Coordinates of C-alpha atoms and ligand atoms in Angstrom, one line a residue:
M59 CA 122.4 83.1 103.7
Y60 CA 120.9 84.7 107.0
A61 CA 122.4 83.1 110.0
A62 CA 120.4 82.3 113.3
P63 CA 121.1 85.0 116.0
P64 CA 121.7 82.8 119.4
A65 CA 118.7 83.3 121.5
R66 CA 116.6 82.3 118.5
S67 CA 115.9 79.1 116.2
P68 CA 114.9 79.2 112.7
S69 CA 111.3 77.9 112.7
R70 CA 108.3 78.9 110.1
F71 CA 107.9 82.7 109.5
T72 CA 104.8 83.5 107.9
W73 CA 104.6 84.3 105.1
G74 CA 101.0 86.0 103.5
V75 CA 98.5 88.5 101.8
S76 CA 96.4 91.3 102.9
T77 CA 92.9 92.4 102.0
S78 CA 90.6 94.3 103.8
S79 CA 86.2 94.7 103.4
Y80 CA 85.3 97.4 101.7
Q81 CA 87.7 97.0 98.8
I82 CA 87.2 93.6 97.3
E83 CA 83.9 91.8 98.7
G84 CA 81.6 94.0 96.4
A85 CA 78.0 93.5 96.8
A86 CA 77.3 95.7 98.7
N87 CA 73.1 95.4 98.6
E88 CA 73.0 92.0 98.9
D89 CA 71.9 89.6 101.8
G90 CA 71.3 92.5 104.6
R91 CA 74.0 94.1 104.5
G92 CA 74.0 97.5 105.6
L93 CA 75.6 101.1 104.9
S94 CA 79.1 101.4 105.9
I95 CA 80.9 105.1 106.0
W96 CA 82.4 103.8 102.1
D97 CA 78.9 104.1 100.6
T98 CA 77.9 107.0 101.9
Y99 CA 81.5 109.5 101.0
C100 CA 81.8 107.3 98.0
R101 CA 78.3 109.0 96.5
L102 CA 80.1 112.8 97.5
P103 CA 80.4 114.6 94.1
G104 CA 84.2 114.7 93.3
K105 CA 85.5 112.8 96.1
I106 CA 86.6 109.2 94.3
A107 CA 88.5 109.0 91.3
N108 CA 86.4 108.6 88.2
G109 CA 83.3 108.6 90.4
D110 CA 84.5 104.5 91.2
T111 CA 82.2 102.8 95.0
G112 CA 82.8 99.5 96.3
D113 CA 79.3 98.2 94.8
I114 CA 80.6 95.1 93.5
A115 CA 84.6 96.2 93.7
C116 CA 86.1 92.2 92.9
D117 CA 83.0 90.8 93.7
H118 CA 85.1 88.8 96.4
Y119 CA 82.1 87.9 98.0
H120 CA 80.8 85.4 95.5
R121 CA 84.4 84.7 94.0
Y122 CA 86.0 84.0 97.5
H123 CA 86.6 80.4 96.1
E124 CA 89.1 81.0 92.9
D125 CA 91.1 83.9 95.7
V126 CA 91.6 81.4 97.8
A127 CA 92.6 78.5 95.5
L128 CA 94.5 82.0 94.2
M129 CA 96.7 81.6 97.5
G130 CA 97.6 78.4 98.0
E131 CA 98.7 78.3 94.0
L132 CA 101.4 81.7 95.6
G133 CA 102.4 79.1 98.9
V134 CA 101.5 82.2 101.6
N135 CA 100.5 80.7 104.7
A136 CA 98.4 83.9 106.2
Y137 CA 94.9 85.5 104.7
R138 CA 94.5 88.9 106.4
F139 CA 91.2 90.1 105.4
S140 CA 88.9 92.6 107.4
V141 CA 85.6 91.8 108.4
A142 CA 82.8 94.5 107.2
W143 CA 80.7 95.1 110.9
P144 CA 77.7 96.7 108.5
R145 CA 77.6 93.6 106.7
V146 CA 76.9 91.3 110.3
L147 CA 75.4 93.5 112.3
P148 CA 74.0 96.5 109.8
S149 CA 72.9 98.8 111.9
G150 CA 76.5 98.8 114.1
R151 CA 74.7 97.2 116.8
G152 CA 71.5 95.0 117.7
A153 CA 69.9 93.4 115.3
V154 CA 72.8 90.0 114.0
N155 CA 72.6 89.7 109.6
E156 CA 73.3 85.8 110.3
A157 CA 73.5 85.7 105.8
G158 CA 76.5 88.5 106.9
L159 CA 78.3 85.8 109.4
A160 CA 77.7 83.0 107.8
F161 CA 79.4 84.4 104.7
Y162 CA 82.9 84.8 106.5
D163 CA 82.2 81.0 108.3
R164 CA 82.8 80.4 104.0
L165 CA 85.5 81.7 103.8
I166 CA 87.7 80.6 107.3
D167 CA 86.5 77.4 106.4
A168 CA 87.7 77.5 102.7
L169 CA 91.3 79.4 103.9
V170 CA 91.5 75.8 106.2
A171 CA 90.8 73.3 104.4
A172 CA 93.3 75.5 102.0
G173 CA 95.7 75.4 104.6
I174 CA 96.3 79.1 104.8
E175 CA 95.9 80.8 108.6
P176 CA 93.2 83.0 109.0
W177 CA 94.4 86.8 110.2
L178 CA 91.8 88.3 110.9
C179 CA 90.6 92.2 111.3
L180 CA 88.1 93.7 112.6
Y181 CA 88.1 96.9 111.7
H182 CA 89.5 98.0 108.2
W183 CA 88.0 101.3 108.0
D184 CA 84.9 100.7 107.3
L185 CA 82.2 101.8 110.3
P186 CA 78.4 101.2 109.9
Q187 CA 77.2 104.7 108.7
A188 CA 74.0 104.1 111.7
L189 CA 76.7 104.6 113.7
Q190 CA 78.6 107.8 111.5
D191 CA 75.1 109.6 112.4
L192 CA 75.0 108.8 116.0
G193 CA 78.7 110.5 116.0
G194 CA 81.4 107.7 115.0
W195 CA 84.6 107.7 116.8
A196 CA 84.1 110.7 118.1
N197 CA 81.5 109.4 120.3
R198 CA 83.2 107.5 123.8
D199 CA 80.4 104.9 123.0
C200 CA 81.8 103.8 120.0
A201 CA 85.0 102.7 122.4
Q202 CA 81.9 99.7 123.7
W203 CA 79.9 99.6 120.6
F204 CA 83.3 98.4 119.3
A205 CA 84.1 96.3 122.1
D206 CA 80.5 94.0 121.7
Y207 CA 81.2 93.6 117.9
A208 CA 84.3 92.3 118.9
D209 CA 82.3 90.1 121.3
L210 CA 80.7 88.5 118.0
I211 CA 83.1 87.7 116.4
A212 CA 84.9 86.0 118.9
R213 CA 81.9 83.8 119.3
R214 CA 81.4 82.9 116.0
Y215 CA 84.5 82.7 114.5
G216 CA 87.1 81.9 117.9
D217 CA 86.7 77.9 117.5
R218 CA 89.1 78.5 114.0
V219 CA 90.7 82.1 114.4
K220 CA 93.2 82.9 116.1
R221 CA 95.1 85.4 114.7
Y222 CA 93.2 88.9 115.6
A223 CA 94.1 92.4 115.0
T224 CA 92.2 95.0 116.6
I225 CA 92.4 98.2 114.2
N226 CA 93.6 99.1 111.2
E227 CA 96.1 101.9 110.4
P228 CA 94.2 104.3 113.6
C229 CA 96.4 106.7 112.7
V230 CA 95.2 106.8 108.8
F231 CA 91.8 107.5 108.9
T232 CA 91.2 109.3 112.4
L233 CA 93.8 112.1 110.5
F234 CA 92.8 112.2 107.2
G235 CA 88.7 111.1 107.9
Y236 CA 88.3 113.6 111.1
C237 CA 90.9 116.9 109.6
L238 CA 93.2 116.7 106.6
G239 CA 90.1 115.3 104.6
G240 CA 90.0 112.7 101.8
Q241 CA 88.2 109.7 103.4
A242 CA 85.5 109.2 105.1
P243 CA 83.2 109.6 107.6
A244 CA 85.5 113.2 105.6
I245 CA 85.1 115.9 109.1
S246 CA 87.7 118.5 109.1
D247 CA 87.4 119.2 112.9
R248 CA 90.5 118.8 114.8
A249 CA 88.8 118.2 118.9
M250 CA 86.8 115.6 116.1
L251 CA 89.8 113.9 115.6
L252 CA 90.9 114.6 119.6
R253 CA 88.0 112.3 120.6
A254 CA 88.8 109.9 117.4
I255 CA 91.8 109.4 118.7
H256 CA 91.0 109.1 122.4
H257 CA 87.6 106.3 121.2
V258 CA 89.8 104.3 118.7
N259 CA 92.6 103.8 121.7
L260 CA 89.2 102.4 124.6
G261 CA 88.1 100.3 121.4
H262 CA 91.1 98.8 121.0
G263 CA 91.4 98.4 124.4
A264 CA 87.9 97.1 125.4
A265 CA 88.2 94.3 121.8
V266 CA 91.5 93.1 123.0
D267 CA 89.7 92.5 126.3
R268 CA 86.6 90.7 124.7
L269 CA 89.3 88.5 122.5
R270 CA 90.8 87.3 125.5
A271 CA 88.5 86.4 127.6
L272 CA 86.5 83.7 125.1
V273 CA 89.2 83.0 122.0
A274 CA 91.7 80.1 124.0
G275 CA 94.6 80.6 121.7
A276 CA 94.2 83.8 121.0
S277 CA 97.5 86.4 119.6
L278 CA 96.3 89.9 119.5
G279 CA 97.9 93.4 117.9
A280 CA 97.2 95.7 116.3
I281 CA 97.9 97.9 113.2
H282 CA 100.0 100.6 113.0
N283 CA 100.3 102.4 109.6
C284 CA 104.4 103.7 110.6
Q285 CA 106.5 105.8 108.1
P286 CA 109.3 107.9 109.6
C287 CA 107.9 112.3 108.7
R288 CA 111.6 114.3 107.2
P289 CA 111.2 117.4 107.3
A290 CA 110.9 119.0 103.4
T291 CA 113.3 121.5 104.1
E292 CA 115.3 123.1 107.3
K293 CA 112.8 125.9 108.0
P294 CA 112.2 125.5 111.2
E295 CA 108.4 126.0 110.4
D296 CA 108.6 122.6 108.2
R297 CA 111.4 120.1 111.5
A298 CA 108.3 121.2 114.0
A299 CA 105.3 120.4 111.5
A300 CA 107.3 117.0 110.5
E301 CA 107.5 117.1 114.6
T302 CA 103.4 117.6 114.5
L303 CA 103.1 114.5 112.1
D304 CA 105.1 112.3 113.9
A305 CA 103.7 112.9 117.2
Y306 CA 100.1 111.6 115.6
W307 CA 100.7 109.3 112.9
N308 CA 103.6 106.9 115.1
G309 CA 103.1 108.0 118.2
A310 CA 99.0 108.7 118.6
F311 CA 98.0 104.7 119.1
P312 CA 101.2 102.6 119.8
D313 CA 102.4 104.8 122.6
P314 CA 98.8 104.9 124.2
Q315 CA 98.2 100.7 123.5
L316 CA 102.3 99.5 124.7
R317 CA 103.1 102.2 126.8
G318 CA 99.9 103.9 128.3
S319 CA 100.6 107.5 127.7
Y320 CA 100.4 110.3 124.9
P321 CA 103.6 111.5 123.3
P322 CA 104.2 114.2 124.5
A323 CA 104.1 116.8 121.5
L324 CA 100.0 116.0 121.9
A325 CA 100.0 115.2 126.5
D326 CA 97.8 118.4 126.6
A327 CA 95.3 118.8 123.6
M328 CA 94.6 115.2 124.6
A329 CA 94.2 115.3 128.0
P330 CA 90.7 117.2 127.9
Y331 CA 88.3 113.6 126.8
Q332 CA 90.3 111.5 129.4
K333 CA 88.6 110.3 132.3
P334 CA 90.7 108.9 135.6
D335 CA 91.3 105.3 134.6
D336 CA 91.8 105.6 130.6
L337 CA 94.7 105.1 130.5
A338 CA 94.8 101.2 131.8
L339 CA 92.2 100.1 129.9
I340 CA 93.5 101.0 126.2
R341 CA 97.2 99.1 127.9
R342 CA 96.2 95.6 127.3
P343 CA 99.2 93.3 127.2
V344 CA 98.8 92.1 122.7
D345 CA 101.2 89.8 121.0
W346 CA 102.6 91.1 118.2
F347 CA 103.7 94.9 116.9
G348 CA 101.1 94.9 113.0
L349 CA 103.2 96.7 111.2
N350 CA 102.2 98.5 107.5
H351 CA 104.8 100.5 105.5
Y352 CA 104.9 102.0 102.4
S353 CA 107.2 105.9 102.0
A354 CA 108.8 107.9 104.1
H355 CA 106.5 111.1 104.2
Y356 CA 108.2 115.0 103.2
V357 CA 106.3 117.0 105.8
V358 CA 105.6 120.9 105.0
A359 CA 104.2 123.6 107.2
S360 CA 100.9 124.3 105.7
D361 CA 97.9 126.8 106.4
R362 CA 95.7 124.7 104.6
N363 CA 94.5 121.8 107.4
P364 CA 93.5 122.5 111.5
L365 CA 96.8 120.3 111.7
G366 CA 99.3 123.6 109.8
L367 CA 100.9 120.6 108.2
W368 CA 101.1 118.9 104.6
F369 CA 102.9 116.7 102.3
G370 CA 105.7 117.9 100.3
P371 CA 107.8 116.6 97.9
A372 CA 110.5 113.6 98.5
P373 CA 114.4 114.8 97.3
A374 CA 114.8 115.2 94.0
G375 CA 116.3 111.9 92.4
V376 CA 114.0 109.5 94.5
P377 CA 111.8 107.6 92.8
R378 CA 108.4 107.3 93.4
S379 CA 105.0 104.7 92.5
S380 CA 102.5 106.0 90.4
M381 CA 100.5 106.7 94.4
G382 CA 103.1 109.5 93.4
W383 CA 104.7 108.3 96.8
P384 CA 109.0 108.0 97.5
I385 CA 110.7 104.6 96.8
E386 CA 113.3 104.6 99.7
P387 CA 113.6 100.6 100.9
A388 CA 116.5 102.6 103.2
A389 CA 113.5 103.9 105.3
F390 CA 111.5 100.7 105.6
G391 CA 114.2 99.3 107.3
E392 CA 114.7 102.9 109.8
I393 CA 111.3 102.4 110.4
L394 CA 111.4 98.4 111.5
T395 CA 114.8 99.6 114.2
T396 CA 112.9 102.4 115.3
M397 CA 109.8 100.3 116.2
Y398 CA 110.6 97.6 117.5
A399 CA 114.1 99.1 120.0
R400 CA 110.8 101.1 121.0
Y401 CA 108.2 98.9 122.2
G402 CA 110.1 95.7 122.0
L403 CA 107.5 93.0 120.3
P404 CA 108.1 91.3 117.5
I405 CA 106.6 92.7 114.3
Y406 CA 104.4 91.0 111.5
V407 CA 104.6 93.2 108.6
L408 CA 101.1 93.3 107.5
E409 CA 101.2 95.8 105.1
N410 CA 104.0 96.4 102.0
G411 CA 103.1 96.6 98.5
T412 CA 103.3 99.2 95.8
A413 CA 101.0 100.5 92.6
Y414 CA 102.2 100.7 89.2
A415 CA 100.0 100.9 86.3
D416 CA 100.0 97.8 85.1
K417 CA 98.7 95.4 81.0
P418 CA 97.1 92.7 80.9
Q419 CA 99.3 91.7 77.4
P420 CA 97.4 89.8 74.4
D421 CA 98.1 86.2 76.3
G422 CA 96.6 87.2 79.7
A423 CA 100.6 87.7 81.0
V424 CA 101.0 91.0 83.4
P425 CA 104.5 92.1 83.4
D426 CA 105.5 94.3 86.4
E427 CA 109.0 94.8 86.4
P428 CA 109.2 97.9 88.6
R429 CA 107.1 95.8 91.4
I430 CA 109.2 92.8 91.2
S431 CA 112.5 95.7 92.1
Y432 CA 110.2 97.0 94.9
L433 CA 109.0 93.5 96.9
Q434 CA 112.9 92.8 95.6
A435 CA 114.2 95.6 97.6
Y436 CA 111.6 96.5 100.4
T437 CA 112.1 92.7 101.7
A438 CA 116.0 92.5 101.1
A439 CA 115.6 95.6 103.6
M440 CA 113.6 93.4 106.4
F441 CA 116.4 90.8 106.3
D442 CA 119.0 93.1 106.5
A443 CA 117.1 93.6 109.5
I444 CA 116.0 90.8 110.6
E445 CA 120.1 89.7 110.5
A446 CA 120.4 92.9 113.3
G447 CA 118.4 91.6 115.4
V448 CA 114.3 92.9 115.0
D449 CA 112.4 90.1 115.7
V450 CA 110.0 90.7 112.4
R451 CA 108.0 87.4 112.0
G452 CA 106.2 87.4 109.0
Y453 CA 105.3 89.4 106.0
F454 CA 102.2 89.8 104.2
V455 CA 102.2 91.6 100.4
W456 CA 99.4 94.3 100.4
S457 CA 97.0 93.6 97.8
L458 CA 96.7 90.1 96.4
L459 CA 93.8 91.7 93.9
D460 CA 93.8 94.2 92.6
N461 CA 91.1 96.9 94.3
F462 CA 89.0 99.9 95.4
E463 CA 92.3 102.1 96.5
W464 CA 89.7 105.3 98.8
G465 CA 90.2 108.1 96.6
S466 CA 91.8 106.5 93.8
G467 CA 89.1 104.0 92.9
Y468 CA 90.1 101.8 91.1
S469 CA 92.7 104.0 88.8
Q470 CA 95.8 102.5 91.5
R471 CA 96.7 98.7 91.1
F472 CA 97.7 97.3 94.3
G473 CA 97.9 93.9 93.3
L474 CA 99.4 90.4 92.9
V475 CA 97.2 89.4 90.9
Y476 CA 95.3 91.7 88.3
V477 CA 91.1 92.9 88.1
D478 CA 89.9 92.7 84.9
Y479 CA 87.1 94.7 86.2
P480 CA 84.4 94.6 83.3
T481 CA 84.7 91.1 83.9
R482 CA 86.0 90.8 87.3
R483 CA 88.9 87.8 85.6
R484 CA 92.1 86.7 87.6
L485 CA 94.7 87.1 85.5
P486 CA 98.5 86.7 88.0
K487 CA 101.5 88.9 87.5
A488 CA 104.6 88.5 87.0
S489 CA 104.9 90.0 90.4
F490 CA 102.8 87.0 91.5
R491 CA 104.9 84.0 90.9
W492 CA 108.1 85.7 91.5
F493 CA 106.8 86.2 95.3
G494 CA 105.9 82.3 95.5
Q495 CA 109.2 81.5 94.4
L496 CA 110.2 84.1 97.6
I497 CA 108.8 82.0 99.7
K498 CA 109.4 78.6 98.9
T499 CA 113.0 79.5 97.8
R500 CA 113.5 81.4 101.2
P501 CA 115.8 79.7 104.4
A502 CA 114.3 79.2 107.4
L503 CA 114.6 82.5 108.7
P504 CA 115.3 83.2 112.5
V505 CA 111.7 83.4 114.2
P506 CA 112.1 82.5 117.5
T507 CA 109.6 79.1 118.7
A508 CA 108.0 81.2 121.7
Ligands
FCB155 C1 97.1 101.2 103.2 C2 95.7 100.8 103.8 C3 95.5 100.1 102.8 C4 95.6 100.2 101.3 C5 96.7 101.3 101.1 C6 96.9 101.3 99.6 O1 97.0 102.4 104.1 O2 95.5 100.1 104.8 O3 93.1 99.6 102.8 O4 94.5 101.2 100.6 O5 97.5 101.5 102.4

């Protein structure tokens, strides 16, 4: 039993699942959707495993009803999805695509009818190619284009959607997309990375202002991928590399957004891209801290990219997922504690989960014991953190469905529901039943009523 600490009283904990537009929707060429940077990236030879693309993906665009029904069966009370910017604004700005907006109307209405709260993320790496052609996030104007897009979304859905996340995992898409490689838009340049970091932060602040002004009762936050960054060895150069990665990964976005400054290790590098009032425009009041966590990083010094670092092996004996990511539930507890101590905001875990090489049996059952063990261990670490006083108010599994896992294409399966890609048939895995049971049987968690 998890007794409520004195200052809190039990109320509803948010249990959810997360997805993102490019990874599940498909319908890439339908109803006026514009090109995304991922449509372009997927066509670069050798970038995506097996030459996969998001053209059809899980065909969620046509099967969203089935997917909402699955969520109802699972028993979640929230669903986090992202809007595809190029679906609603095919050129990123200017002309609006009514058919694209209507899709999210249908999805939101279906969720509300099922009693599932929509959590709308504005940006999950799905930038209109037309904006990339103008420099993308490396162009300071991108912050304004993003704010205008947020405005459109707030006006259209603000009557039914109150939970908004601005940007998902800015550290991941700026680091890999603009410097380290492996993500769209495939740029490898430290100055472009620094620019992109600053403009994403400006875009976040501007979008928060629009959402706050336009949506009565809005509950707002950003989503940060937070992973402890540890040196892979005791060598001084690996220790320095781990500190550098920590500044980019865990500090470059939450620090300016929530404390009004860049981490000391980045302050000088960021200075040339800032105008005098920028930090005040970035640090806008938000309601919660969205936290995604998968595994710790073990960092080594390396000359393979302009940051001089790379990802080394986890210590011997640490188990790994099919992605090769270390499985260490203690790292989850550690990061929850660190981020709560550092920023003091209520935390929603908006992604946690694992890939595993699932295989359906002839009767359609999909046994996935390793995923169940992972979720069991990670939720236990979260419950311990809550008991120790960390204010965690929700937990969302990544992901509802197997989906397009970026550079790994469809080769990695993260879903609670198996997707048979040739037919797009959905088969709930054993972990789907397990998570449904957890939601049902978990005693009320201590969540502040305010
Ligand atoms: C996160 C991404 C998400 C998914 C998971 C496995 O970094 O936000 O889209 O790819 O990893």
